[in-house]
PDB file of C-alpha atoms in Angstrom:
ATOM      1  CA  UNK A   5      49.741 196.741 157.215  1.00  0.00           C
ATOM      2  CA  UNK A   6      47.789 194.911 159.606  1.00  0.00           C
ATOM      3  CA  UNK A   7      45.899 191.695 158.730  1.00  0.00           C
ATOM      4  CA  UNK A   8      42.485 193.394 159.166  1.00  0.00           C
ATOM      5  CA  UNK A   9      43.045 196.666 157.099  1.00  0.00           C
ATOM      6  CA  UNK A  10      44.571 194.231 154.543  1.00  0.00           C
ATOM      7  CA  UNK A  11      41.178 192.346 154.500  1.00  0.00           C
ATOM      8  CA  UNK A  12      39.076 195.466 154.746  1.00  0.00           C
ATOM      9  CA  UNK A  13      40.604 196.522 151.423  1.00  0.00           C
ATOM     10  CA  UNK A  14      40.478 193.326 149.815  1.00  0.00           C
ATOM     11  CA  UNK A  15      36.944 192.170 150.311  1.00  0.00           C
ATOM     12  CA  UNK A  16      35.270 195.091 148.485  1.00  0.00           C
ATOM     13  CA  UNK A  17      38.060 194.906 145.526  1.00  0.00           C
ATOM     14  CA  UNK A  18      37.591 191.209 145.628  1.00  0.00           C
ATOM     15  CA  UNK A  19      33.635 190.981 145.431  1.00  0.00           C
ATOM     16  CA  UNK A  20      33.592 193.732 142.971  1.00  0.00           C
ATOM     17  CA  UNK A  21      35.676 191.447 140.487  1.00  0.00           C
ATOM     18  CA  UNK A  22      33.140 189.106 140.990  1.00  0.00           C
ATOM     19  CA  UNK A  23      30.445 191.189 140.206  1.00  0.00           C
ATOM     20  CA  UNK A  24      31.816 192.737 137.031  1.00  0.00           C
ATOM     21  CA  UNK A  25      32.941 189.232 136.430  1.00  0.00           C
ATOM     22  CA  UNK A  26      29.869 187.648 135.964  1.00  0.00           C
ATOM     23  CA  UNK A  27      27.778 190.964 134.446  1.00  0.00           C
ATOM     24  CA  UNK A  28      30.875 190.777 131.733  1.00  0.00           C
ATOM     25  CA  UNK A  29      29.437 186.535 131.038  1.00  0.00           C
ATOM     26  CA  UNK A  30      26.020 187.072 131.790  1.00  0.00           C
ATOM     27  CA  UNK A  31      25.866 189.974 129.161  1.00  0.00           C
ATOM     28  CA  UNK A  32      28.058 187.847 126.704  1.00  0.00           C
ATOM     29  CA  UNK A  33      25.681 184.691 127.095  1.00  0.00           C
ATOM     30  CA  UNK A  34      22.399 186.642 126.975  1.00  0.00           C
ATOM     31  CA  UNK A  35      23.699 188.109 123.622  1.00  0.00           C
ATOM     32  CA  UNK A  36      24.665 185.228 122.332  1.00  0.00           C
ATOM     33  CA  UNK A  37      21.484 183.356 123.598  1.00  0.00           C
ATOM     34  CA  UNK A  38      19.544 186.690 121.648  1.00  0.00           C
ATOM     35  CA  UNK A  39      21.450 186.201 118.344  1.00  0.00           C
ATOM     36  CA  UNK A  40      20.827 182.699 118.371  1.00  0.00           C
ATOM     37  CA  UNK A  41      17.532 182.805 118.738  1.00  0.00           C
ATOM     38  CA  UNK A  42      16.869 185.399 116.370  1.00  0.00           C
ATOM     39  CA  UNK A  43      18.618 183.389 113.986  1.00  0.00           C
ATOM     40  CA  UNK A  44      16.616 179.808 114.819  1.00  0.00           C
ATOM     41  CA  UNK A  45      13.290 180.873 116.184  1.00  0.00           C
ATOM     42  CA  UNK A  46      12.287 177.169 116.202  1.00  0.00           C
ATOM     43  CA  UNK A  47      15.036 176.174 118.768  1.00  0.00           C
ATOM     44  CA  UNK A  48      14.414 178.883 121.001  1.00  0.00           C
ATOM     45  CA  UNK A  49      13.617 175.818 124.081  1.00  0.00           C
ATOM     46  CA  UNK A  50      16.868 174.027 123.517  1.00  0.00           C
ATOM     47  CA  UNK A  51      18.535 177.778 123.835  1.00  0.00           C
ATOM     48  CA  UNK A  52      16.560 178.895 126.794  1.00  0.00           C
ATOM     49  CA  UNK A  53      17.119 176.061 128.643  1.00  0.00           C
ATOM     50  CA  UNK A  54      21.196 176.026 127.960  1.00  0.00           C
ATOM     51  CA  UNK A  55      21.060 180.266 128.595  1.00  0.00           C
ATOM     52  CA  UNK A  56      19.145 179.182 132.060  1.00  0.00           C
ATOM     53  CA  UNK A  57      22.086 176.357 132.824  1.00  0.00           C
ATOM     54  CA  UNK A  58      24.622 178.870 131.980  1.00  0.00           C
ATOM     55  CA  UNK A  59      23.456 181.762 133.942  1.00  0.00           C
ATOM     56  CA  UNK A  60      22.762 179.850 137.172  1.00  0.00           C
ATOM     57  CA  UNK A  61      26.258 178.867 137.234  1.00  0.00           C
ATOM     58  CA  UNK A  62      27.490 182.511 136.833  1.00  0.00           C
ATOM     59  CA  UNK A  63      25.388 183.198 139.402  1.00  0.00           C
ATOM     60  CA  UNK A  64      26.445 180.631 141.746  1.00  0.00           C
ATOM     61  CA  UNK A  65      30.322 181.814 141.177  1.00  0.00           C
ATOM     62  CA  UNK A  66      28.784 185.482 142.619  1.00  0.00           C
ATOM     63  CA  UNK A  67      26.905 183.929 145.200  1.00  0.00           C
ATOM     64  CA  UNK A  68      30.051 182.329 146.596  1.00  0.00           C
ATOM     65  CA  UNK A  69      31.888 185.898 146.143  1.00  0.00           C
ATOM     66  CA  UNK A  70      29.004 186.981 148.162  1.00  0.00           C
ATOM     67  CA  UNK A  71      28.792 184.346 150.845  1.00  0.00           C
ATOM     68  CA  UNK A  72      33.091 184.677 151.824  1.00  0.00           C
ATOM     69  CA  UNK A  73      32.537 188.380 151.885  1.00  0.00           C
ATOM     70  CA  UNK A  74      29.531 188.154 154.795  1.00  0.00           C
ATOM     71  CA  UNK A  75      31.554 185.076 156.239  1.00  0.00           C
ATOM     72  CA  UNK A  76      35.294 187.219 156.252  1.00  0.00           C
ATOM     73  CA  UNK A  77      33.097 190.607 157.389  1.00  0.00           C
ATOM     74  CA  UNK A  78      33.032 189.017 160.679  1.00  0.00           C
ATOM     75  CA  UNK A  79      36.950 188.854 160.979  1.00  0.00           C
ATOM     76  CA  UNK A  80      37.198 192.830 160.336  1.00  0.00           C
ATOM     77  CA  UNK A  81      37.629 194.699 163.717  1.00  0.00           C
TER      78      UNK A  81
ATOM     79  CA  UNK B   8      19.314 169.314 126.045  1.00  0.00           C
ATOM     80  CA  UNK B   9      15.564 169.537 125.833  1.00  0.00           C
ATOM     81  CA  UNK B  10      12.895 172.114 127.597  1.00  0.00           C
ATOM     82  CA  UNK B  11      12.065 169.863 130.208  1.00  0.00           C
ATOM     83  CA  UNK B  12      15.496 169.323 131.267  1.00  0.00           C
ATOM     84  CA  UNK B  13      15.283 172.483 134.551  1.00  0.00           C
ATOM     85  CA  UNK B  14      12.330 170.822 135.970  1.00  0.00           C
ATOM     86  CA  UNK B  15      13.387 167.121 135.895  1.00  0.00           C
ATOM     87  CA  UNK B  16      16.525 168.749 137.542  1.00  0.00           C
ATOM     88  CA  UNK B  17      14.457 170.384 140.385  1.00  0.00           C
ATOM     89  CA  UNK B  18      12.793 167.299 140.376  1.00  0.00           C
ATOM     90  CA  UNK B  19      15.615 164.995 141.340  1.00  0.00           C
ATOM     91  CA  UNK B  20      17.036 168.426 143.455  1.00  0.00           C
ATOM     92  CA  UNK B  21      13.803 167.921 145.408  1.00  0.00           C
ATOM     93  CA  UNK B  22      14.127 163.946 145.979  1.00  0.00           C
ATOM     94  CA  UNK B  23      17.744 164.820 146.933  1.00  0.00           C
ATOM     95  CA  UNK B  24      16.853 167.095 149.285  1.00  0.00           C
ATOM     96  CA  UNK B  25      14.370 165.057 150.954  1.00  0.00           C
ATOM     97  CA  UNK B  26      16.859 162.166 151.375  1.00  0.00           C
ATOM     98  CA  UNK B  27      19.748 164.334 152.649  1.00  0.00           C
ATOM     99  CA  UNK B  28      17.200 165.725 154.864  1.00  0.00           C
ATOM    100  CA  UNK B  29      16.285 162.138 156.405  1.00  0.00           C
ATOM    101  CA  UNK B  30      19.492 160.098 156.144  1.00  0.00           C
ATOM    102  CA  UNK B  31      21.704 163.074 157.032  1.00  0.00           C
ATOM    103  CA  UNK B  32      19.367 163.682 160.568  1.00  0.00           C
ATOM    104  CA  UNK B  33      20.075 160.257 161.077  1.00  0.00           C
ATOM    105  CA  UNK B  34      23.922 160.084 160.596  1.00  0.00           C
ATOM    106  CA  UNK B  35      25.160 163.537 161.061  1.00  0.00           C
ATOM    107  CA  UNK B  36      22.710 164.817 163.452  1.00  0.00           C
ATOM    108  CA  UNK B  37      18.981 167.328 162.409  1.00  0.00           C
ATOM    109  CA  UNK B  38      20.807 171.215 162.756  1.00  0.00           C
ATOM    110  CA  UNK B  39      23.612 170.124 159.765  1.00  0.00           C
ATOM    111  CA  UNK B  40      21.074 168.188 157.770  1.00  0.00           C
ATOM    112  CA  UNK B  41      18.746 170.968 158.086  1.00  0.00           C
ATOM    113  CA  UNK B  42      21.327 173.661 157.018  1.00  0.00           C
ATOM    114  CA  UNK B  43      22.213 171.507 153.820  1.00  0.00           C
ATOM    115  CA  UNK B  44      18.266 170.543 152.950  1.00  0.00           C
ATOM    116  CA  UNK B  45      18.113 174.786 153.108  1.00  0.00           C
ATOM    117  CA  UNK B  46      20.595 175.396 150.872  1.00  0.00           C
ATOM    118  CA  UNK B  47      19.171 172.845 148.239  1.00  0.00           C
ATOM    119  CA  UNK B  48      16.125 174.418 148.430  1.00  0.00           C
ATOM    120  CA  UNK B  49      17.712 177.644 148.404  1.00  0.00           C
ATOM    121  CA  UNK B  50      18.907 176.407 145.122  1.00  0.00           C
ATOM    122  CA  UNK B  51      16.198 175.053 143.669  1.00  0.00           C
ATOM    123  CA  UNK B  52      13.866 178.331 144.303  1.00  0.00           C
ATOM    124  CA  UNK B  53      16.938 180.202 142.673  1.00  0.00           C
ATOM    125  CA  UNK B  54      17.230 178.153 139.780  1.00  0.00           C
ATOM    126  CA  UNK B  55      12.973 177.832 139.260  1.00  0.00           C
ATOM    127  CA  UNK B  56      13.040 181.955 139.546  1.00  0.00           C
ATOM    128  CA  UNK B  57      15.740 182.139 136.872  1.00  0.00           C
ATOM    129  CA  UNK B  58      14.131 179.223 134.453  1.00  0.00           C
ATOM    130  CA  UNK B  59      10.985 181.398 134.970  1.00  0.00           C
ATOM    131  CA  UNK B  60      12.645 185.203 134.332  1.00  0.00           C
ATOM    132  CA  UNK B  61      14.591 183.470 131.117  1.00  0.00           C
ATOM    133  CA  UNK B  62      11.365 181.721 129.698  1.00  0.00           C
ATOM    134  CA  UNK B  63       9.206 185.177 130.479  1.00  0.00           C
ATOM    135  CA  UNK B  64      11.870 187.984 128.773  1.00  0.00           C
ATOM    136  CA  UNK B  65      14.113 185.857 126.084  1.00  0.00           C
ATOM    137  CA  UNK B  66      11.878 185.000 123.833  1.00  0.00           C
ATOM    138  CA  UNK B  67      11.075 185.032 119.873  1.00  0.00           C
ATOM    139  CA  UNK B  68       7.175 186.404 120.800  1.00  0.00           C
ATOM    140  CA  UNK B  69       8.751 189.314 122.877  1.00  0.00           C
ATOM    141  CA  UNK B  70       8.774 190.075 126.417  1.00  0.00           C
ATOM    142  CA  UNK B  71       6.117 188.989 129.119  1.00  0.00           C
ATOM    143  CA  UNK B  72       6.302 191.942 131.184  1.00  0.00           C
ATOM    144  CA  UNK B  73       4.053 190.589 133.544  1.00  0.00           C
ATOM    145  CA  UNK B  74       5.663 187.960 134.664  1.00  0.00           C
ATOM    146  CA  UNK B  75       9.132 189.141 134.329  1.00  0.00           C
ATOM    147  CA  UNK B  76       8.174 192.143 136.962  1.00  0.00           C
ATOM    148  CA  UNK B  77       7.021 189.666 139.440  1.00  0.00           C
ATOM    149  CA  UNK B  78      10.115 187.492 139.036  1.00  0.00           C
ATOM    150  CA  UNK B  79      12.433 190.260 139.144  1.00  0.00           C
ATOM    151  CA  UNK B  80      10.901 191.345 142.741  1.00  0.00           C
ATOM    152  CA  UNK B  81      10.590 187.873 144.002  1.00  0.00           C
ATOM    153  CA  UNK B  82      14.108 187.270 142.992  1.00  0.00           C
ATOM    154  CA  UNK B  83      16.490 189.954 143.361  1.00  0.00           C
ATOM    155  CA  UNK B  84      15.109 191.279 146.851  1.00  0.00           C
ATOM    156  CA  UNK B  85      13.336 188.729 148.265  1.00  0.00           C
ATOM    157  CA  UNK B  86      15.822 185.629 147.747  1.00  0.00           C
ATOM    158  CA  UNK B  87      18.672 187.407 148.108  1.00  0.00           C
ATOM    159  CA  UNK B  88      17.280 188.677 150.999  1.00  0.00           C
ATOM    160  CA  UNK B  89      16.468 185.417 151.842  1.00  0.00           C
ATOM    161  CA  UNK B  90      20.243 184.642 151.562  1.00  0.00           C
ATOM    162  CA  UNK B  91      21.441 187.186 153.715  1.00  0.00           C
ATOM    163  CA  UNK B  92      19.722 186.367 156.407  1.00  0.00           C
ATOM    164  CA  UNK B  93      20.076 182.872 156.874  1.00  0.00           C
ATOM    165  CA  UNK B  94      24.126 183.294 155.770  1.00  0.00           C
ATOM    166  CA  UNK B  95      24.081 185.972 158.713  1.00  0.00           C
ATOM    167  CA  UNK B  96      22.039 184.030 160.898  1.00  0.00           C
ATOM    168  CA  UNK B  97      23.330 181.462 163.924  1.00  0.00           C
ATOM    169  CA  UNK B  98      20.936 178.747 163.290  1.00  0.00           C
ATOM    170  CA  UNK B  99      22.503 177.752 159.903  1.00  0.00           C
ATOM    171  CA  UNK B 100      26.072 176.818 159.191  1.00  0.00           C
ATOM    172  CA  UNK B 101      27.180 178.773 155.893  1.00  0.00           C
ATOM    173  CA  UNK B 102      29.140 176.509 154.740  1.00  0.00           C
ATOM    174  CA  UNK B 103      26.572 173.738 154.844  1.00  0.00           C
ATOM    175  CA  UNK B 104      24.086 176.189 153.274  1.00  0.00           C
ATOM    176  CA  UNK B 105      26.739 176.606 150.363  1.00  0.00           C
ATOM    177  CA  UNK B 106      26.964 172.318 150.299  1.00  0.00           C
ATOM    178  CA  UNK B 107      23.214 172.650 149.597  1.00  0.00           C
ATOM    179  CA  UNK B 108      23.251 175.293 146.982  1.00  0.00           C
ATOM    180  CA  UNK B 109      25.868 173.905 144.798  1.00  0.00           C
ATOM    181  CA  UNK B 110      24.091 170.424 145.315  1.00  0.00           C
ATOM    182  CA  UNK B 111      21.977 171.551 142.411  1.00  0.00           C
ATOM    183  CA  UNK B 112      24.553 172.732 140.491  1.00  0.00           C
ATOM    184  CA  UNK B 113      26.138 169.186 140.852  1.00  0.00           C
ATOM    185  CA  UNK B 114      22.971 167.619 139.529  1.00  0.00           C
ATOM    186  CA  UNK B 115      22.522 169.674 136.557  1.00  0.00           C
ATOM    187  CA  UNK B 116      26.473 168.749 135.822  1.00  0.00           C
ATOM    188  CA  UNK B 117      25.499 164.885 136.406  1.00  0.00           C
ATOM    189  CA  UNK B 118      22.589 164.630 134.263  1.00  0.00           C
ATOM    190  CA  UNK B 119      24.350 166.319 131.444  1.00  0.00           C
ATOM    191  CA  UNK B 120      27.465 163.577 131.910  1.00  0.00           C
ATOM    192  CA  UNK B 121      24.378 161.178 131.803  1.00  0.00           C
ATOM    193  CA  UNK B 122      22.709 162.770 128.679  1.00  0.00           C
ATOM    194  CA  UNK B 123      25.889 162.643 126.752  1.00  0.00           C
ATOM    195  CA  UNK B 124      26.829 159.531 127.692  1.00  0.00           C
ATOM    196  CA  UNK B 125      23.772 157.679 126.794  1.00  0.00           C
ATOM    197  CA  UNK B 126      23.613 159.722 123.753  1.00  0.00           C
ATOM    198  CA  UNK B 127      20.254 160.955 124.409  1.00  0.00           C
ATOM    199  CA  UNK B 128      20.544 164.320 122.424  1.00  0.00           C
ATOM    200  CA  UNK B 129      21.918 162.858 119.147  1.00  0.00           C
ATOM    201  CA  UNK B 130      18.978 160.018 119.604  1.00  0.00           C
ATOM    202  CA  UNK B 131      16.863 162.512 119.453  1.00  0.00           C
ATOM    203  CA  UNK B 132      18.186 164.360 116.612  1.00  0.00           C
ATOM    204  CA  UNK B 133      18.405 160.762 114.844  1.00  0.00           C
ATOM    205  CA  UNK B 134      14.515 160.468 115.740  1.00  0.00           C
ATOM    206  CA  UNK B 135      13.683 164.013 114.385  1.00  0.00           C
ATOM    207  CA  UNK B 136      15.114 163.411 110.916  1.00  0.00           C
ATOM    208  CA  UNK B 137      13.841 160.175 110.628  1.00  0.00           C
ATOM    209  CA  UNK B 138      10.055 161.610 111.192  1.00  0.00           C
ATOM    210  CA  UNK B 139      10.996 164.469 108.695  1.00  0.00           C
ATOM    211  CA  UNK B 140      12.484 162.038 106.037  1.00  0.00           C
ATOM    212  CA  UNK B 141       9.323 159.809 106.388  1.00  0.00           C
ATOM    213  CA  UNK B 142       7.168 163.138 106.242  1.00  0.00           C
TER     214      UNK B 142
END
């Protein structure tokens, strides 16, 4: 198989992982964030802002899935 | 970690920023600098559109729909958009862009180090059951 077939496979398999990667912890944290707060209404704050932190680094890790996908796309054919 | 702890972030993103922007142009010339200074700004819009879509839909008073629509358009399409094109573009250097976008991922990270090594979140728990105990 030739290197650029190989790649043309792997970049949609690849970014897909990534995707369903961070939907799996994004869902996971925002229903944990949701439970929490329904059980402690009063420290809703301290919960949003850890849910925010969390979720902008799951979407950094998809962003960088995203960005070597558009920078490899270039090396196919 | 208090509510006020995404903005002081963006804050310090912003003064970061602003000195990569000038001492960078000086050192390592104005087309990297400005690639980097785009990415934390990238970044920081990101990270202000998320604060602003968690704050508007998880919530104990229930969603505000109003808001949350005009995040979701402004976020989704628009920055991502955003992304695309100046990944895809000539002008900026990807990689640079990706130096600036995890910039403000590195701050958040160093502030927390900072918070829990000064202790500032069990002070504060140590202040709040003091004024409950004297209540």
């Amino acid at each position: 198989m030739e290197y650029q077939t190989a790649l043309s496979f792997a970049l949609p398999i690849a970014v897909s992982i990534a995707a369903i990667g961070s939907g799996l912890g994004l869902g996971k944290a925002v229903g944990s964030a949701m439970e929490a707060m329904g059980r402690q209404p009063e420290a809703a704050g301290k919960i949003q802002t850890g849910m925010i932190i969390g979720a902008a680094f799951i979407e950094a890790l998809t962003i960088y899935a995203l960005v070597g996908l558009l920078l490899l796309m270039g090396k196919i054919g | 970690m208090d509510v006020g702890f995404v903005d002081r972030t963006l804050k310090t993103a912003g003064i970061l920023s602003l000195l990569v922007l000038t001492f960078g142009s000086f050192y390592y010339g104005f087309y990297p600098s400005l690639s980097v200074f785009t990415g934390i700004i990238w970044g920081m819009v990101n990270l202000y559109f998320l604060s602003l879509l968690v704050r508007s839909t998880l919530r104990p008073d229930g969603v505000d729909k109003a808001t949350a629509l005009v995040v979701l358009f402004l976020k989704f399409p628009l920055l991502y958009a955003a992304g695309f094109f100046m990944i895809t573009s000539d002008f900026f250097d990807p990689i640079l862009l990706l130096i600036g976008f995890t910039v403000v991922l590195l701050v958040i990270v160093l502030k927390a180090f900072g918070r829990v090594i000064l202790k500032l979140d069990e002070t504060d728990l140590k202040n709040k059951r003091e004024n409950l105990k004297s209540v």
